[in-house]
Coordinates of C-alpha atoms in Angstrom, one line a residue:
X1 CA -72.2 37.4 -41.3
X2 CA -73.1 34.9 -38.7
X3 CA -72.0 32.0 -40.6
X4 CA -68.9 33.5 -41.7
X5 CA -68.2 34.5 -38.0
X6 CA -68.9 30.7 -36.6
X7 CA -66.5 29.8 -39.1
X8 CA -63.9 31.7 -38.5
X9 CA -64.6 30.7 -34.3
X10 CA -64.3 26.5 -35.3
X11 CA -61.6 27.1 -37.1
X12 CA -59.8 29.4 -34.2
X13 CA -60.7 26.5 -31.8
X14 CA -59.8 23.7 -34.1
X15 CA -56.6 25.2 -34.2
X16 CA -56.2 26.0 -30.5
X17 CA -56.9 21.9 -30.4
X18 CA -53.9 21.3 -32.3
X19 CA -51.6 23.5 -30.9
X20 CA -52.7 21.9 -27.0
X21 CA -52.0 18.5 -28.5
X22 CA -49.0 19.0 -29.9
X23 CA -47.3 21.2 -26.8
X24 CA -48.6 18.1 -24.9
X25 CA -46.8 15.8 -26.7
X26 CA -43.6 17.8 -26.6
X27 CA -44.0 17.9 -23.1
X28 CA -44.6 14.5 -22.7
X29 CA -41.9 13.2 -24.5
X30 CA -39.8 15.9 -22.3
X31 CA -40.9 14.5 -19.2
X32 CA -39.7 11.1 -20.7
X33 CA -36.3 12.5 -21.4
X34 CA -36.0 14.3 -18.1
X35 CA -36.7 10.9 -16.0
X36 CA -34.2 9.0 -18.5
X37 CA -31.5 11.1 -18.0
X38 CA -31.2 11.3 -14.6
X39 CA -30.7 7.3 -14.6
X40 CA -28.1 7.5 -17.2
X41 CA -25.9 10.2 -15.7
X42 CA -26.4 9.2 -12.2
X43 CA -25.2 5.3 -13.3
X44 CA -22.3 7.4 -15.2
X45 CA -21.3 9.2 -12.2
X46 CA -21.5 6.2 -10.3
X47 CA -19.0 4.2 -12.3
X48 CA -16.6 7.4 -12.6
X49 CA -16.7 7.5 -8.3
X50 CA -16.3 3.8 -7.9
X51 CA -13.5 3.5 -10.4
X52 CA -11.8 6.5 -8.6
X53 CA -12.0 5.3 -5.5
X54 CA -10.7 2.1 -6.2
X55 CA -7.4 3.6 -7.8
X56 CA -7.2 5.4 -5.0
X57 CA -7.2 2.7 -2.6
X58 CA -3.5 1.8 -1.5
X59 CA -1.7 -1.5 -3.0
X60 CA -1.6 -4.7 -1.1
X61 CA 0.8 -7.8 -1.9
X62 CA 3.6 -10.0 -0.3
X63 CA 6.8 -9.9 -0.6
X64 CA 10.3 -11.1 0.5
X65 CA 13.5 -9.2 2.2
X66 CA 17.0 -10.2 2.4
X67 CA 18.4 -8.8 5.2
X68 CA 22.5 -8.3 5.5
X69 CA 23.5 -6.8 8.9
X70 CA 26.8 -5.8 10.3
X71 CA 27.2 -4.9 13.6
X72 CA 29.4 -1.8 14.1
X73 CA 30.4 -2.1 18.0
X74 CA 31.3 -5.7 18.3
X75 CA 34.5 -7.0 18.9
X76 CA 35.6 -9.4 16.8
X77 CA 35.6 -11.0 12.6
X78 CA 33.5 -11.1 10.3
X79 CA 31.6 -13.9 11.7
X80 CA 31.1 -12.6 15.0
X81 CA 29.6 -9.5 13.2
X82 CA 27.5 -10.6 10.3
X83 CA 23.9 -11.0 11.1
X84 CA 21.8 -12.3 8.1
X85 CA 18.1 -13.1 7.6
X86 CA 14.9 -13.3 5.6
X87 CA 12.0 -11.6 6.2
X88 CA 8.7 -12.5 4.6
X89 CA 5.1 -9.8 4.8
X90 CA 2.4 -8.5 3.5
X91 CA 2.1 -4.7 2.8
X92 CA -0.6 -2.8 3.3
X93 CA -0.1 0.7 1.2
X94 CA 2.4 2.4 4.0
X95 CA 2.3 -0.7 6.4
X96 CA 4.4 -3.4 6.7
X97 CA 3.9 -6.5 8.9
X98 CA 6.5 -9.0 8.4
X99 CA 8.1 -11.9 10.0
X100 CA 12.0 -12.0 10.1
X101 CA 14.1 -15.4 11.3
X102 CA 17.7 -15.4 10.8
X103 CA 21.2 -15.1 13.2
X104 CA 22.6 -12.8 15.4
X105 CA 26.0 -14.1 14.8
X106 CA 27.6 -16.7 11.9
X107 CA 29.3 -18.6 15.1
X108 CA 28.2 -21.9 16.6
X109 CA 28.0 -21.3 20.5
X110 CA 27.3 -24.8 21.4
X111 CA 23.5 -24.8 23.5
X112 CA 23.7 -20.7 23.4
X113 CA 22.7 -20.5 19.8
X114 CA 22.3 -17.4 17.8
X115 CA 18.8 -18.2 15.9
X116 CA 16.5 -15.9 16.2
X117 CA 12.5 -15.3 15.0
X118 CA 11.0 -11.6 15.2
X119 CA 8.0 -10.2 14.6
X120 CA 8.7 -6.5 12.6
X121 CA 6.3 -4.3 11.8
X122 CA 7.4 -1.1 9.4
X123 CA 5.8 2.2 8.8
X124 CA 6.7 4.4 6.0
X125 CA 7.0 7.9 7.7
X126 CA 8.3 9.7 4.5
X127 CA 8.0 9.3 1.0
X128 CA 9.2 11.4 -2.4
X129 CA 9.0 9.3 -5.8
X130 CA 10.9 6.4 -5.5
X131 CA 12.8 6.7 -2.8
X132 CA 10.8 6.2 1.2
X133 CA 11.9 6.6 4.8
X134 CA 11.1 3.5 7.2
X135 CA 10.4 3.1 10.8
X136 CA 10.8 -0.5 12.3
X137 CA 10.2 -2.1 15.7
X138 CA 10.7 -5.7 16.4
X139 CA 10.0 -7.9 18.8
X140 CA 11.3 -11.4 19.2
X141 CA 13.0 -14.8 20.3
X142 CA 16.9 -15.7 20.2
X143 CA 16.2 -20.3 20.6
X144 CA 18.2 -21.3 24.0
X145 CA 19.9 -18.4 24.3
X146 CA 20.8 -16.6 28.2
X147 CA 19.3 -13.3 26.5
X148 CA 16.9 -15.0 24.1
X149 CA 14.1 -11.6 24.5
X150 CA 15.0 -9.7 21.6
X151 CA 13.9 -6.0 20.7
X152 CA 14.9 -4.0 17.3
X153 CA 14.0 -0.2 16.4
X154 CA 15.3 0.7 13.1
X155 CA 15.0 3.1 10.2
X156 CA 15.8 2.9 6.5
X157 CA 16.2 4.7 3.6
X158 CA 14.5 2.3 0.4
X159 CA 14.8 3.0 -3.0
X160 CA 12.1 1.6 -5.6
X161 CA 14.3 0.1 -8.4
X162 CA 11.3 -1.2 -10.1
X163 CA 7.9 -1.8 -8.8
X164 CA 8.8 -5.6 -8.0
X165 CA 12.3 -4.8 -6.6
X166 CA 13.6 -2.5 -3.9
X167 CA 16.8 -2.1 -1.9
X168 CA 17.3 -0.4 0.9
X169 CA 20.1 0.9 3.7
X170 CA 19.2 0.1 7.1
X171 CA 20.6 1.3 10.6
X172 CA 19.4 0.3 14.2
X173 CA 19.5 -1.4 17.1
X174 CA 19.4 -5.0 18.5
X175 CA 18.6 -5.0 22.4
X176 CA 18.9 -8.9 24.1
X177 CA 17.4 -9.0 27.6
X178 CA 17.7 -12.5 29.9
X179 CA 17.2 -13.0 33.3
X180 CA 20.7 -12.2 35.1
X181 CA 22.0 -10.4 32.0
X182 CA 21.1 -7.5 28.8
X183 CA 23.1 -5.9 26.1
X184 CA 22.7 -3.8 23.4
X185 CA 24.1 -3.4 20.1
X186 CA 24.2 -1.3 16.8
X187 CA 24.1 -2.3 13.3
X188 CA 23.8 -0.8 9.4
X189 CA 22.7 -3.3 6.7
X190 CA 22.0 -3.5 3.6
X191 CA 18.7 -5.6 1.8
X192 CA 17.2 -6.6 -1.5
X193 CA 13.4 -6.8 -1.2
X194 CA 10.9 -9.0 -4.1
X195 CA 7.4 -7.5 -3.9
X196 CA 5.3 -10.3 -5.3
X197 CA 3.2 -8.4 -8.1
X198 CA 1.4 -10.0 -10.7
X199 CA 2.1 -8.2 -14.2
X200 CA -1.1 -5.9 -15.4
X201 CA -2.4 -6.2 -11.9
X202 CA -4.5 -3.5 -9.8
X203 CA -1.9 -3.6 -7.1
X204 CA 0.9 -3.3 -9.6
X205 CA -0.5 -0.4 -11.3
X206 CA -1.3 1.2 -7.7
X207 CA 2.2 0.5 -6.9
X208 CA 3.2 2.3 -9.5
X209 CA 1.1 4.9 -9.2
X210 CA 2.8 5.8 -6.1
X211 CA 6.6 5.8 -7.1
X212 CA 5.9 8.1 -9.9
X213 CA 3.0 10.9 -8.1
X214 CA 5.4 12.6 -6.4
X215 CA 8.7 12.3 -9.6

């Protein structure tokens, strides 16, 4: 009966042995696992935030205006009204900073001349698919003119033809300060406006992320 009883007691404990070493080596590889995974979904995760944050990050690219400007209170023709000029910038998502040169008038004036250079920085105060509200306020230079400081406040209404090309309707107002003598005037224009994107580009795609979030 002994015998048959300290059998039976190696066997229970062989068994025991077994069971320990394999719930060991479950847990083991477990542990393994669990300090794997963590790597793996954390290095996911941090590819899924960074590439979400850099779509949502704002586009940023050049571009060139073509400013057509009429004044509406001048006496006078055509060239005594007609104001053109180019503006080149850089955008910065709602931003704009741009430099403008161009004329206040299409007449010579002998030494008083009409060329001008302004600084013009624009803010987009409203926006709704493609179309987007603009605030502008200049500051500038008329060359050797009696009222050669120059200040502008505008606002426009743009529409985003394609991402590369937008035109726009433009009202606002020229004031030309001098030493003896100021005056100010009013104008509506009307401008075409090349946004220098590169095709399959980040900023393009941003770009056109943000004509069509709001359609």
């Amino acid at each position: 009966m002994k015998s048959t009883f300290t059998i039976i007691a190696l066997l229970f404990c062989s068994y025991g042995l077994l069971a320990q070493n394999a719930v060991s080596a479950t847990m083991g590889k477990a542990i393994l696992s669990h300090g794997s995974n963590p790597k793996t979904i954390a290095g996911k995760d941090t590819v899924i935030e960074s590439d979400t944050t850099k779509e949502n990050k704002e586009p940023q690219y050049f571009y060139l205006s073509i400013n057509t400007d009429v004044f509406v209170n001048t006496k006078g023709g055509v060239a005594k009204r007609f104001s053109p000029a180019l503006e080149f910038g850089r955008t910065y998502g709602i931003f704009d900073i741009g430099l403008a040169t161009g004329v206040t008038n299409t007449l010579s004036r002998g030494n008083d001349t009409a060329h001008y250079i302004e600084f013009r920085p624009t803010i987009n105060i409203f926006s709704k698919g493609r179309f987007n509200e603009g605030l502008c306020l200049g500051g500038g230079y008329v060359f050797n003119a009696k009222q050669g400081l120059m200040t502008e406040i505008c606002n426009s209404i743009n529409f985003n033809v394609t991402t590369t090309v937008t035109v726009a309707v433009t009202q606002g107002y020229y004031f030309f300060d001098g030493t003896n003598s100021s005056r100010s005037t009013q104008y509506m224009g009307f401008s075409v406006t090349y946004n220098f994107l590169r095709a399959h580009s980040t900023n393009k795609r941003r770009k056109k992320a943000a004509i069509i979030s709001d359609n």
